[in-house]
mmCIF file of C-alpha atoms in Angstrom:
data_model
loop_
_atom_site.group_PDB
_atom_site.id
_atom_site.type_symbol
_atom_site.label_atom_id
_atom_site.label_comp_id
_atom_site.label_asym_id
_atom_site.label_seq_id
_atom_site.Cartn_x
_atom_site.Cartn_y
_atom_site.Cartn_z
ATOM 1 C CA MET A 23 103.002 90.209 41.809
ATOM 2 C CA LYS A 24 101.865 93.323 43.627
ATOM 3 C CA LEU A 25 98.813 92.781 45.859
ATOM 4 C CA ASP A 26 96.639 95.318 47.573
ATOM 5 C CA ARG A 27 94.870 94.552 50.849
ATOM 6 C CA LYS A 28 92.142 92.024 50.236
ATOM 7 C CA ASN A 29 90.389 88.956 51.380
ATOM 8 C CA PHE A 30 90.978 86.033 49.095
ATOM 9 C CA LEU A 31 90.224 82.396 48.834
ATOM 10 C CA ALA A 32 93.637 80.895 48.118
ATOM 11 C CA ALA A 33 92.925 78.464 45.304
ATOM 12 C CA THR A 34 90.122 76.782 47.010
ATOM 13 C CA GLY A 35 87.458 77.017 44.290
ATOM 14 C CA ALA A 36 84.951 77.930 47.004
ATOM 15 C CA ALA A 37 82.502 80.860 46.871
ATOM 16 C CA ALA A 38 84.011 84.301 47.027
ATOM 17 C CA THR A 39 81.783 85.489 49.903
ATOM 18 C CA THR A 40 83.291 85.221 53.405
ATOM 19 C CA ALA A 41 81.128 83.684 56.084
ATOM 20 C CA VAL A 42 80.949 85.409 59.440
ATOM 21 C CA VAL A 43 82.627 83.380 62.207
ATOM 22 C CA GLY A 44 80.293 82.377 64.962
ATOM 23 C CA PHE A 45 77.001 81.964 63.069
ATOM 24 C CA PRO A 46 75.709 78.367 62.647
ATOM 25 C CA ALA A 47 75.950 76.891 59.121
ATOM 26 C CA ILE A 48 72.634 76.668 57.319
ATOM 27 C CA VAL A 49 71.520 73.122 56.553
ATOM 28 C CA GLY A 50 72.559 72.250 53.031
ATOM 29 C CA ALA A 51 74.881 75.218 52.741
ATOM 30 C CA ALA A 52 78.696 75.002 52.576
ATOM 31 C CA ALA A 53 80.500 74.473 55.867
ATOM 32 C CA GLU A 54 81.652 77.643 57.603
ATOM 33 C CA PRO A 55 85.147 78.609 56.637
ATOM 34 C CA ILE A 56 87.937 79.079 59.198
ATOM 35 C CA LEU A 57 89.415 82.557 58.798
ATOM 36 C CA LEU A 58 93.206 82.476 58.885
ATOM 37 C CA GLY A 59 95.088 85.784 58.995
ATOM 38 C CA SER A 60 98.267 86.384 56.915
ATOM 39 C CA ILE A 61 100.440 89.482 57.092
ATOM 40 C CA PRO A 62 103.544 89.226 54.795
ATOM 41 C CA PRO A 63 105.345 92.272 53.329
ATOM 42 C CA ILE A 64 103.728 92.266 49.846
ATOM 43 C CA THR A 65 104.988 95.767 48.884
ATOM 44 C CA GLY A 66 108.200 97.639 49.678
ATOM 45 C CA SER A 67 111.829 96.620 49.803
ATOM 46 C CA ASN A 68 111.014 93.194 51.344
ATOM 47 C CA ALA A 69 108.404 92.345 48.721
ATOM 48 C CA LEU A 70 110.447 89.282 47.549
ATOM 49 C CA LEU A 71 110.032 87.667 51.006
ATOM 50 C CA GLY A 72 106.327 88.629 51.104
ATOM 51 C CA GLN A 73 105.656 87.052 47.701
ATOM 52 C CA GLN A 74 107.337 83.831 48.731
ATOM 53 C CA GLN A 75 105.351 83.658 51.922
ATOM 54 C CA HIS A 76 102.134 84.417 50.063
ATOM 55 C CA GLN A 77 102.939 81.508 47.748
ATOM 56 C CA GLY A 78 103.689 79.088 50.528
ATOM 57 C CA ILE A 79 100.521 79.873 52.398
ATOM 58 C CA ALA A 80 98.389 79.688 49.278
ATOM 59 C CA LEU A 81 99.853 76.200 48.415
ATOM 60 C CA ALA A 82 99.187 74.870 51.910
ATOM 61 C CA VAL A 83 95.544 76.165 51.912
ATOM 62 C CA GLU A 84 94.944 74.763 48.444
ATOM 63 C CA GLU A 85 96.136 71.280 49.532
ATOM 64 C CA ILE A 86 94.269 71.309 52.852
ATOM 65 C CA ASN A 87 91.025 72.441 51.315
ATOM 66 C CA ALA A 88 91.301 69.762 48.633
ATOM 67 C CA ARG A 89 91.607 66.855 51.069
ATOM 68 C CA PRO A 90 88.575 64.844 52.442
ATOM 69 C CA GLY A 91 87.072 66.815 55.329
ATOM 70 C CA LYS A 92 89.217 69.877 54.511
ATOM 71 C CA VAL A 93 90.485 71.316 57.846
ATOM 72 C CA TYR A 94 87.915 69.421 59.795
ATOM 73 C CA ASP A 95 84.095 68.739 59.468
ATOM 74 C CA ASP A 96 84.331 69.957 55.839
ATOM 75 C CA ARG A 97 85.337 73.415 56.965
ATOM 76 C CA PRO A 98 87.917 75.028 54.649
ATOM 77 C CA PHE A 99 90.497 77.716 55.297
ATOM 78 C CA THR A 100 89.799 81.201 54.020
ATOM 79 C CA ILE A 101 92.874 83.431 54.096
ATOM 80 C CA VAL A 102 92.448 87.087 55.050
ATOM 81 C CA GLU A 103 95.594 88.917 53.982
ATOM 82 C CA GLU A 104 96.997 92.286 54.874
ATOM 83 C CA ASP A 105 100.156 93.911 53.513
ATOM 84 C CA ALA A 106 102.782 94.499 56.302
ATOM 85 C CA THR A 107 104.869 96.583 53.823
ATOM 86 C CA ASN A 108 108.372 97.331 55.011
ATOM 87 C CA ASP A 109 107.433 100.078 57.487
ATOM 88 C CA ASN A 110 106.716 99.251 61.109
ATOM 89 C CA GLN A 111 103.945 101.829 61.590
ATOM 90 C CA SER A 112 102.197 100.556 58.419
ATOM 91 C CA ALA A 113 102.604 97.013 59.615
ATOM 92 C CA VAL A 114 100.988 97.720 62.934
ATOM 93 C CA ALA A 115 98.076 99.448 61.187
ATOM 94 C CA ALA A 116 97.683 96.443 58.962
ATOM 95 C CA LEU A 117 97.718 94.124 61.860
ATOM 96 C CA ASN A 118 94.919 96.048 63.532
ATOM 97 C CA LYS A 119 92.839 95.742 60.376
ATOM 98 C CA LEU A 120 93.524 92.061 60.241
ATOM 99 C CA LEU A 121 92.459 91.515 63.898
ATOM 100 C CA GLY A 122 89.199 93.247 63.090
ATOM 101 C CA GLU A 123 88.414 90.510 60.558
ATOM 102 C CA ASN A 124 87.696 87.871 63.263
ATOM 103 C CA VAL A 125 90.690 85.653 62.219
ATOM 104 C CA VAL A 126 91.398 82.744 64.575
ATOM 105 C CA ALA A 127 95.152 82.770 64.027
ATOM 106 C CA ILE A 128 97.872 84.823 62.292
ATOM 107 C CA VAL A 129 100.765 83.631 60.088
ATOM 108 C CA CYS A 130 103.722 86.048 59.509
ATOM 109 C CA PRO A 131 105.703 88.232 59.678
ATOM 110 C CA VAL A 132 109.265 86.963 59.290
ATOM 111 C CA LEU A 133 110.877 90.328 59.934
ATOM 112 C CA SER A 134 111.909 90.599 63.578
ATOM 113 C CA THR A 135 111.597 94.478 63.529
ATOM 114 C CA GLN A 136 107.867 94.103 62.599
ATOM 115 C CA ILE A 137 107.321 91.323 65.114
ATOM 116 C CA GLN A 138 108.698 93.567 67.867
ATOM 117 C CA ALA A 139 106.578 96.549 66.633
ATOM 118 C CA MET A 140 103.401 94.354 66.559
ATOM 119 C CA ALA A 141 104.063 92.768 70.012
ATOM 120 C CA PRO A 142 102.260 95.399 72.151
ATOM 121 C CA VAL A 143 99.120 94.840 70.085
ATOM 122 C CA MET A 144 99.346 91.057 70.138
ATOM 123 C CA LYS A 145 99.807 90.996 73.928
ATOM 124 C CA THR A 146 96.184 91.910 74.219
ATOM 125 C CA HIS A 147 94.941 89.219 71.737
ATOM 126 C CA GLU A 148 95.173 85.646 72.879
ATOM 127 C CA ILE A 149 95.248 83.959 69.453
ATOM 128 C CA PRO A 150 98.023 81.815 67.809
ATOM 129 C CA TRP A 151 100.645 83.949 66.127
ATOM 130 C CA MET A 152 102.939 81.907 63.833
ATOM 131 C CA THR A 153 106.114 83.868 63.227
ATOM 132 C CA GLY A 154 109.426 83.428 61.376
ATOM 133 C CA GLY A 155 111.585 86.166 62.819
ATOM 134 C CA THR A 156 114.737 84.839 64.520
ATOM 135 C CA ALA A 157 115.800 87.611 66.913
ATOM 136 C CA VAL A 158 116.109 86.046 70.387
ATOM 137 C CA LYS A 159 114.043 88.878 71.871
ATOM 138 C CA ASN A 160 110.954 87.975 69.813
ATOM 139 C CA MET A 161 109.893 85.127 72.095
ATOM 140 C CA GLN A 162 110.553 87.195 75.233
ATOM 141 C CA LEU A 163 107.999 89.974 74.697
ATOM 142 C CA GLY A 164 105.143 88.451 76.729
ATOM 143 C CA VAL A 165 102.862 87.688 73.797
ATOM 144 C CA PRO A 166 100.720 84.658 74.989
ATOM 145 C CA GLY A 167 100.080 83.136 71.518
ATOM 146 C CA ALA A 168 103.514 83.692 69.890
ATOM 147 C CA PHE A 169 105.400 80.790 68.317
ATOM 148 C CA ARG A 170 108.530 80.758 66.183
ATOM 149 C CA LEU A 171 108.828 78.281 63.297
ATOM 150 C CA ARG A 172 112.501 78.864 62.518
ATOM 151 C CA ALA A 173 115.703 78.496 64.563
ATOM 152 C CA SER A 174 116.492 81.526 66.797
ATOM 153 C CA ASP A 175 119.541 83.604 66.366
ATOM 154 C CA ALA A 176 120.973 82.082 69.567
ATOM 155 C CA ILE A 177 121.423 78.867 67.495
ATOM 156 C CA THR A 178 122.121 80.418 64.138
ATOM 157 C CA ALA A 179 124.726 82.984 65.375
ATOM 158 C CA ALA A 180 126.530 80.413 67.486
ATOM 159 C CA GLY A 181 126.689 78.060 64.459
ATOM 160 C CA MET A 182 127.995 80.796 62.179
ATOM 161 C CA THR A 183 130.556 82.063 64.668
ATOM 162 C CA ASN A 184 131.871 78.705 65.642
ATOM 163 C CA PHE A 185 132.133 77.727 61.887
ATOM 164 C CA ALA A 186 134.042 80.963 61.142
ATOM 165 C CA VAL A 187 136.489 80.462 64.042
ATOM 166 C CA LYS A 188 136.885 76.676 64.267
ATOM 167 C CA ASP A 189 136.339 75.458 60.734
ATOM 168 C CA LEU A 190 137.599 78.475 58.769
ATOM 169 C CA LYS A 191 140.366 79.225 61.346
ATOM 170 C CA GLY A 192 139.349 82.900 61.387
ATOM 171 C CA LYS A 193 141.138 85.192 63.841
ATOM 172 C CA LYS A 194 140.189 88.610 62.522
ATOM 173 C CA ILE A 195 136.409 88.454 62.170
ATOM 174 C CA ALA A 196 134.462 91.314 60.595
ATOM 175 C CA ILE A 197 130.703 91.770 60.939
ATOM 176 C CA LEU A 198 128.408 93.448 58.438
ATOM 177 C CA HIS A 199 124.741 93.727 59.386
ATOM 178 C CA ALA A 200 121.497 95.526 58.623
ATOM 179 C CA SER A 201 120.295 98.213 60.993
ATOM 180 C CA ASP A 202 116.982 96.523 61.705
ATOM 181 C CA ALA A 203 116.106 94.386 64.758
ATOM 182 C CA PHE A 204 117.225 91.204 62.961
ATOM 183 C CA GLY A 205 120.561 92.547 61.979
ATOM 184 C CA VAL A 206 121.374 94.277 65.217
ATOM 185 C CA GLY A 207 120.227 91.364 67.344
ATOM 186 C CA GLY A 208 122.122 88.889 65.243
ATOM 187 C CA ALA A 209 125.347 90.932 65.246
ATOM 188 C CA ASP A 210 125.082 91.176 69.061
ATOM 189 C CA GLN A 211 124.832 87.376 69.237
ATOM 190 C CA VAL A 212 127.871 87.017 67.054
ATOM 191 C CA VAL A 213 129.791 89.364 69.287
ATOM 192 C CA GLU A 214 128.866 87.343 72.362
ATOM 193 C CA ASN A 215 129.906 84.106 70.676
ATOM 194 C CA LEU A 216 133.243 85.669 69.625
ATOM 195 C CA LYS A 217 133.870 86.511 73.334
ATOM 196 C CA LYS A 218 133.655 82.877 74.140
ATOM 197 C CA ALA A 219 136.511 82.257 71.788
ATOM 198 C CA ASN A 220 138.417 85.235 73.298
ATOM 199 C CA LEU A 221 137.980 87.286 70.131
ATOM 200 C CA THR A 222 136.524 90.662 69.274
ATOM 201 C CA PRO A 223 135.408 91.741 65.788
ATOM 202 C CA VAL A 224 137.971 93.867 63.907
ATOM 203 C CA VAL A 225 134.954 95.915 62.612
ATOM 204 C CA ASN A 226 131.278 95.645 63.395
ATOM 205 C CA LEU A 227 129.454 97.637 60.679
ATOM 206 C CA GLN A 228 125.791 98.378 60.053
ATOM 207 C CA TYR A 229 124.275 99.900 56.961
ATOM 208 C CA PRO A 230 121.107 101.984 56.758
ATOM 209 C CA LYS A 231 117.651 100.714 55.693
ATOM 210 C CA ASP A 232 117.073 100.528 51.945
ATOM 211 C CA ALA A 233 120.863 101.080 51.128
ATOM 212 C CA LYS A 234 121.884 100.185 47.621
ATOM 213 C CA ASP A 235 125.648 100.854 47.744
ATOM 214 C CA TYR A 236 127.839 99.027 50.238
ATOM 215 C CA THR A 237 131.196 100.104 48.913
ATOM 216 C CA ALA A 238 132.191 102.069 52.060
ATOM 217 C CA GLU A 239 131.405 99.187 54.386
ATOM 218 C CA ILE A 240 133.246 96.579 52.228
ATOM 219 C CA LEU A 241 136.300 98.766 51.965
ATOM 220 C CA LYS A 242 136.368 99.131 55.768
ATOM 221 C CA VAL A 243 136.317 95.381 56.087
ATOM 222 C CA LYS A 244 139.184 95.127 53.614
ATOM 223 C CA GLN A 245 141.181 97.844 55.408
ATOM 224 C CA ALA A 246 140.732 96.168 58.793
ATOM 225 C CA GLY A 247 142.560 93.108 57.486
ATOM 226 C CA ALA A 248 139.664 90.771 58.277
ATOM 227 C CA ASP A 249 140.201 87.099 57.316
ATOM 228 C CA VAL A 250 136.482 86.128 57.640
ATOM 229 C CA LEU A 251 133.317 88.227 57.121
ATOM 230 C CA ILE A 252 130.123 87.337 58.944
ATOM 231 C CA MET A 253 126.933 88.962 57.481
ATOM 232 C CA TYR A 254 123.651 89.221 59.387
ATOM 233 C CA ILE A 255 121.079 90.463 56.922
ATOM 234 C CA GLN A 256 117.338 89.778 56.541
ATOM 235 C CA ASN A 257 116.586 91.103 53.038
ATOM 236 C CA PRO A 258 117.779 88.707 50.268
ATOM 237 C CA SER A 259 117.770 91.567 47.781
ATOM 238 C CA ASP A 260 120.418 93.259 49.890
ATOM 239 C CA THR A 261 122.720 90.141 50.044
ATOM 240 C CA ALA A 262 122.581 89.719 46.243
ATOM 241 C CA ILE A 263 123.870 93.255 45.771
ATOM 242 C CA ILE A 264 126.501 92.940 48.503
ATOM 243 C CA LEU A 265 127.891 89.674 47.103
ATOM 244 C CA LYS A 266 128.287 91.381 43.711
ATOM 245 C CA GLN A 267 130.021 94.404 45.197
ATOM 246 C CA ILE A 268 132.268 92.226 47.410
ATOM 247 C CA LYS A 269 133.417 90.411 44.198
ATOM 248 C CA SER A 270 133.991 93.586 42.241
ATOM 249 C CA LEU A 271 135.975 95.097 45.139
ATOM 250 C CA GLY A 272 138.208 92.017 45.419
ATOM 251 C CA LEU A 273 137.595 91.374 49.143
ATOM 252 C CA GLY A 274 138.738 87.770 48.744
ATOM 253 C CA ILE A 275 137.925 86.332 52.174
ATOM 254 C CA PRO A 276 135.441 83.663 53.293
ATOM 255 C CA ILE A 277 131.910 84.887 53.865
ATOM 256 C CA VAL A 278 129.540 83.319 56.348
ATOM 257 C CA GLY A 279 125.983 84.641 56.104
ATOM 258 C CA SER A 280 122.593 84.377 57.760
ATOM 259 C CA PRO A 281 119.776 82.510 55.927
ATOM 260 C CA SER A 282 119.023 85.322 53.401
ATOM 261 C CA LEU A 283 122.361 84.681 51.771
ATOM 262 C CA ALA A 284 121.088 81.380 50.582
ATOM 263 C CA ASN A 285 117.687 82.612 49.523
ATOM 264 C CA GLN A 286 117.064 80.909 46.155
ATOM 265 C CA THR A 287 116.350 84.189 44.341
ATOM 266 C CA ALA A 288 119.327 85.941 46.017
ATOM 267 C CA MET A 289 121.653 83.079 44.890
ATOM 268 C CA GLU A 290 120.356 83.185 41.378
ATOM 269 C CA THR A 291 120.662 86.972 41.164
ATOM 270 C CA ALA A 292 124.170 86.958 42.495
ATOM 271 C CA GLY A 293 125.141 84.157 40.230
ATOM 272 C CA LYS A 294 128.805 83.305 40.221
ATOM 273 C CA ASP A 295 129.548 86.110 42.670
ATOM 274 C CA ALA A 296 127.902 83.936 45.408
ATOM 275 C CA ASN A 297 130.158 80.928 44.749
ATOM 276 C CA GLY A 298 132.076 79.748 47.794
ATOM 277 C CA ALA A 299 130.025 81.733 50.276
ATOM 278 C CA TYR A 300 128.674 79.909 53.363
ATOM 279 C CA ALA A 301 125.259 80.400 54.954
ATOM 280 C CA ALA A 302 123.466 79.143 58.044
ATOM 281 C CA VAL A 303 120.094 77.992 56.857
ATOM 282 C CA ASP A 304 116.887 76.282 58.001
ATOM 283 C CA PHE A 305 116.883 73.780 55.117
ATOM 284 C CA ILE A 306 119.096 72.460 52.374
ATOM 285 C CA VAL A 307 117.680 70.748 49.266
ATOM 286 C CA GLY A 308 119.013 67.248 48.924
ATOM 287 C CA PHE A 309 118.537 66.233 52.543
ATOM 288 C CA ASN A 310 114.805 66.049 52.362
ATOM 289 C CA SER A 311 112.183 64.246 54.429
ATOM 290 C CA ASN A 312 109.140 62.923 52.641
ATOM 291 C CA VAL A 313 107.269 65.997 53.747
ATOM 292 C CA ALA A 314 109.905 68.352 52.272
ATOM 293 C CA THR A 315 110.078 66.357 49.004
ATOM 294 C CA HIS A 316 106.320 66.708 48.593
ATOM 295 C CA PHE A 317 106.490 70.404 49.239
ATOM 296 C CA LEU A 318 109.304 70.992 46.757
ATOM 297 C CA THR A 319 107.482 68.998 44.061
ATOM 298 C CA ALA A 320 104.092 70.629 44.645
ATOM 299 C CA PHE A 321 105.517 74.141 44.800
ATOM 300 C CA TYR A 322 107.388 73.666 41.525
ATOM 301 C CA ARG A 323 104.291 72.269 39.814
ATOM 302 C CA LYS A 324 102.187 75.223 41.013
ATOM 303 C CA TYR A 325 104.612 78.096 40.514
ATOM 304 C CA HIS A 326 107.141 76.716 38.047
ATOM 305 C CA GLN A 327 110.063 77.733 40.134
ATOM 306 C CA LEU A 328 112.105 76.476 43.088
ATOM 307 C CA PRO A 329 110.887 77.719 46.494
ATOM 308 C CA ASP A 330 113.009 79.408 49.085
ATOM 309 C CA VAL A 331 112.273 77.056 51.807
ATOM 310 C CA GLY A 332 113.632 78.839 54.953
ATOM 311 C CA THR A 333 112.967 82.573 55.027
ATOM 312 C CA GLY A 334 110.312 82.422 52.320
ATOM 313 C CA SER A 335 107.664 79.796 51.598
ATOM 314 C CA GLY A 336 108.587 76.641 53.594
ATOM 315 C CA TRP A 337 108.107 77.905 57.130
ATOM 316 C CA VAL A 338 104.678 79.448 56.405
ATOM 317 C CA TYR A 339 103.580 76.203 54.635
ATOM 318 C CA ASP A 340 104.557 74.393 57.934
ATOM 319 C CA ALA A 341 102.680 76.969 60.035
ATOM 320 C CA VAL A 342 99.398 76.523 58.061
ATOM 321 C CA TYR A 343 99.669 72.665 58.243
ATOM 322 C CA MET A 344 100.497 72.713 61.884
ATOM 323 C CA LEU A 345 97.389 74.830 62.615
ATOM 324 C CA ALA A 346 95.248 72.549 60.327
ATOM 325 C CA ASP A 347 96.521 69.420 62.112
ATOM 326 C CA THR A 348 95.832 70.977 65.525
ATOM 327 C CA TYR A 349 92.302 72.037 64.554
ATOM 328 C CA LYS A 350 91.584 68.559 63.135
ATOM 329 C CA LYS A 351 92.814 66.807 66.263
ATOM 330 C CA GLN A 352 90.878 69.059 68.663
ATOM 331 C CA LYS A 353 87.843 69.466 66.430
ATOM 332 C CA SER A 354 87.908 73.200 67.147
ATOM 333 C CA SER A 355 89.526 76.333 66.009
ATOM 334 C CA ASP A 356 89.164 78.052 69.359
ATOM 335 C CA PRO A 357 92.240 80.272 69.780
ATOM 336 C CA LYS A 358 92.899 79.605 73.447
ATOM 337 C CA GLN A 359 92.530 75.917 73.052
ATOM 338 C CA THR A 360 94.770 76.054 70.062
ATOM 339 C CA ILE A 361 97.562 77.943 71.906
ATOM 340 C CA ALA A 362 97.510 75.200 74.627
ATOM 341 C CA SER A 363 97.725 72.498 71.966
ATOM 342 C CA LEU A 364 100.613 74.203 70.185
ATOM 343 C CA ARG A 365 102.534 74.543 73.399
ATOM 344 C CA GLY A 366 102.369 70.761 73.646
ATOM 345 C CA ILE A 367 103.699 70.070 70.123
ATOM 346 C CA LYS A 368 106.388 67.366 70.203
ATOM 347 C CA ASN A 369 108.105 65.748 67.186
ATOM 348 C CA TRP A 370 105.781 67.202 64.601
ATOM 349 C CA ASN A 371 107.281 66.628 61.143
ATOM 350 C CA GLY A 372 107.299 69.523 58.685
ATOM 351 C CA VAL A 373 109.296 70.831 55.722
ATOM 352 C CA LEU A 374 111.959 72.455 57.903
ATOM 353 C CA GLY A 375 112.358 69.417 60.122
ATOM 354 C CA THR A 376 111.090 68.169 63.457
ATOM 355 C CA PHE A 377 109.096 70.689 65.498
ATOM 356 C CA SER A 378 108.837 70.607 69.269
ATOM 357 C CA ALA A 379 107.716 73.619 71.334
ATOM 358 C CA ASP A 380 109.889 74.815 74.266
ATOM 359 C CA GLY A 381 108.760 77.151 77.040
ATOM 360 C CA GLU A 382 109.228 80.263 74.981
ATOM 361 C CA GLY A 383 107.404 79.048 71.867
ATOM 362 C CA ASN A 384 110.430 78.126 69.867
ATOM 363 C CA MET A 385 109.629 75.124 67.542
ATOM 364 C CA ILE A 386 112.916 74.487 65.624
ATOM 365 C CA HIS A 387 116.218 73.792 67.409
ATOM 366 C CA SER A 388 118.812 73.257 64.633
ATOM 367 C CA VAL A 389 120.353 74.890 61.532
ATOM 368 C CA SER A 390 122.679 73.779 58.798
ATOM 369 C CA ILE A 391 125.810 75.336 57.354
ATOM 370 C CA GLY A 392 125.954 75.098 53.634
ATOM 371 C CA GLN A 393 128.205 76.380 50.876
ATOM 372 C CA ILE A 394 127.024 77.973 47.589
ATOM 373 C CA GLU A 395 128.040 76.706 44.224
ATOM 374 C CA ASP A 396 126.269 77.584 41.003
ATOM 375 C CA SER A 397 123.088 78.781 42.777
ATOM 376 C CA LYS A 398 122.822 75.635 44.784
ATOM 377 C CA LEU A 399 123.595 75.118 48.509
ATOM 378 C CA HIS A 400 125.589 72.059 49.627
ATOM 379 C CA LEU A 401 125.531 70.827 53.167
ATOM 380 C CA VAL A 402 128.772 71.254 55.190
ATOM 381 C CA LYS A 403 127.578 70.522 58.710
ATOM 382 C CA LYS A 404 124.520 70.545 60.974
ATOM 383 C CA VAL A 405 124.337 72.558 64.146
ATOM 384 C CA ASN A 406 122.018 71.671 67.019
ATOM 385 C CA GLY A 407 120.902 74.171 69.697
#
């Protein structure tokens, strides 16, 4: 679903007018809403991720606004959404528009390249920024309110590399990655972890943004005699195409991919071409907590499809609930107070697992390695950071 920039009440049933934050509620009137900013990539080449994030946020808001007391003191969430697109300059412009709406926190983006482009702006705004990008650098940019709700590449890349070398017995490792901040940063982490095993990649290839044909890169991997291919790619649409082309070109070696490889839509699009591939992911269906089981059930009832829990809808659902729980506990949505409270998060249970904040704002500290079979991911092992 293509969305233009707009303010929307995400399935709340409340009035369509947006209250102005800071003015006292009129006696007998509805409680003042809490303005929560959202900035997913709704249009462009990453629109699949944006749609999934939009859905996860909307579901969380719908549930919170339906519970007794709503967020707290009968105050509901109102979502203010801006389209981050797939262009950094446009994403920064959208962020500036969003900040002008008096939001008290921002959820998204998941793209590390956009997070790094937005960081100079967010350095001057002390409000909670709930992000999903996994590049190690993201939490080292001096943004006071930045938090990461997925495992960093330091954990993911180490898990992928160790699995390729120790479990798959790979000795000639090839790397294929996107040219964005996520792909470059992840590939660098893989190279560093290979050094620890006294190995260097036989090829380390990147492809340009919005590429649709990966034949040249795949043939270089084949010609290099690689025995394992590690892929570090953010966009699930790219991974679906790459898996199909790998199959058609007869590469025939084990593949270990970053979380987008196991994106539900990507797996379904690739079909049998994805069978046998491995992915390092935030969450695998079948090893659910009660929170995750509720999310999966509620998401399916609302959208009539399975969610992508990791890169898509699950982490943003967790982000909205974490903010709501924090506001309820402190009886305030004050941004500075909320940042301090979030820094003290310990053992908070969400869809993706147990969240505890470290000194950099990282909240999740483990990933799982799974193998794809018939559009489903099966747990192979868990990796802790």
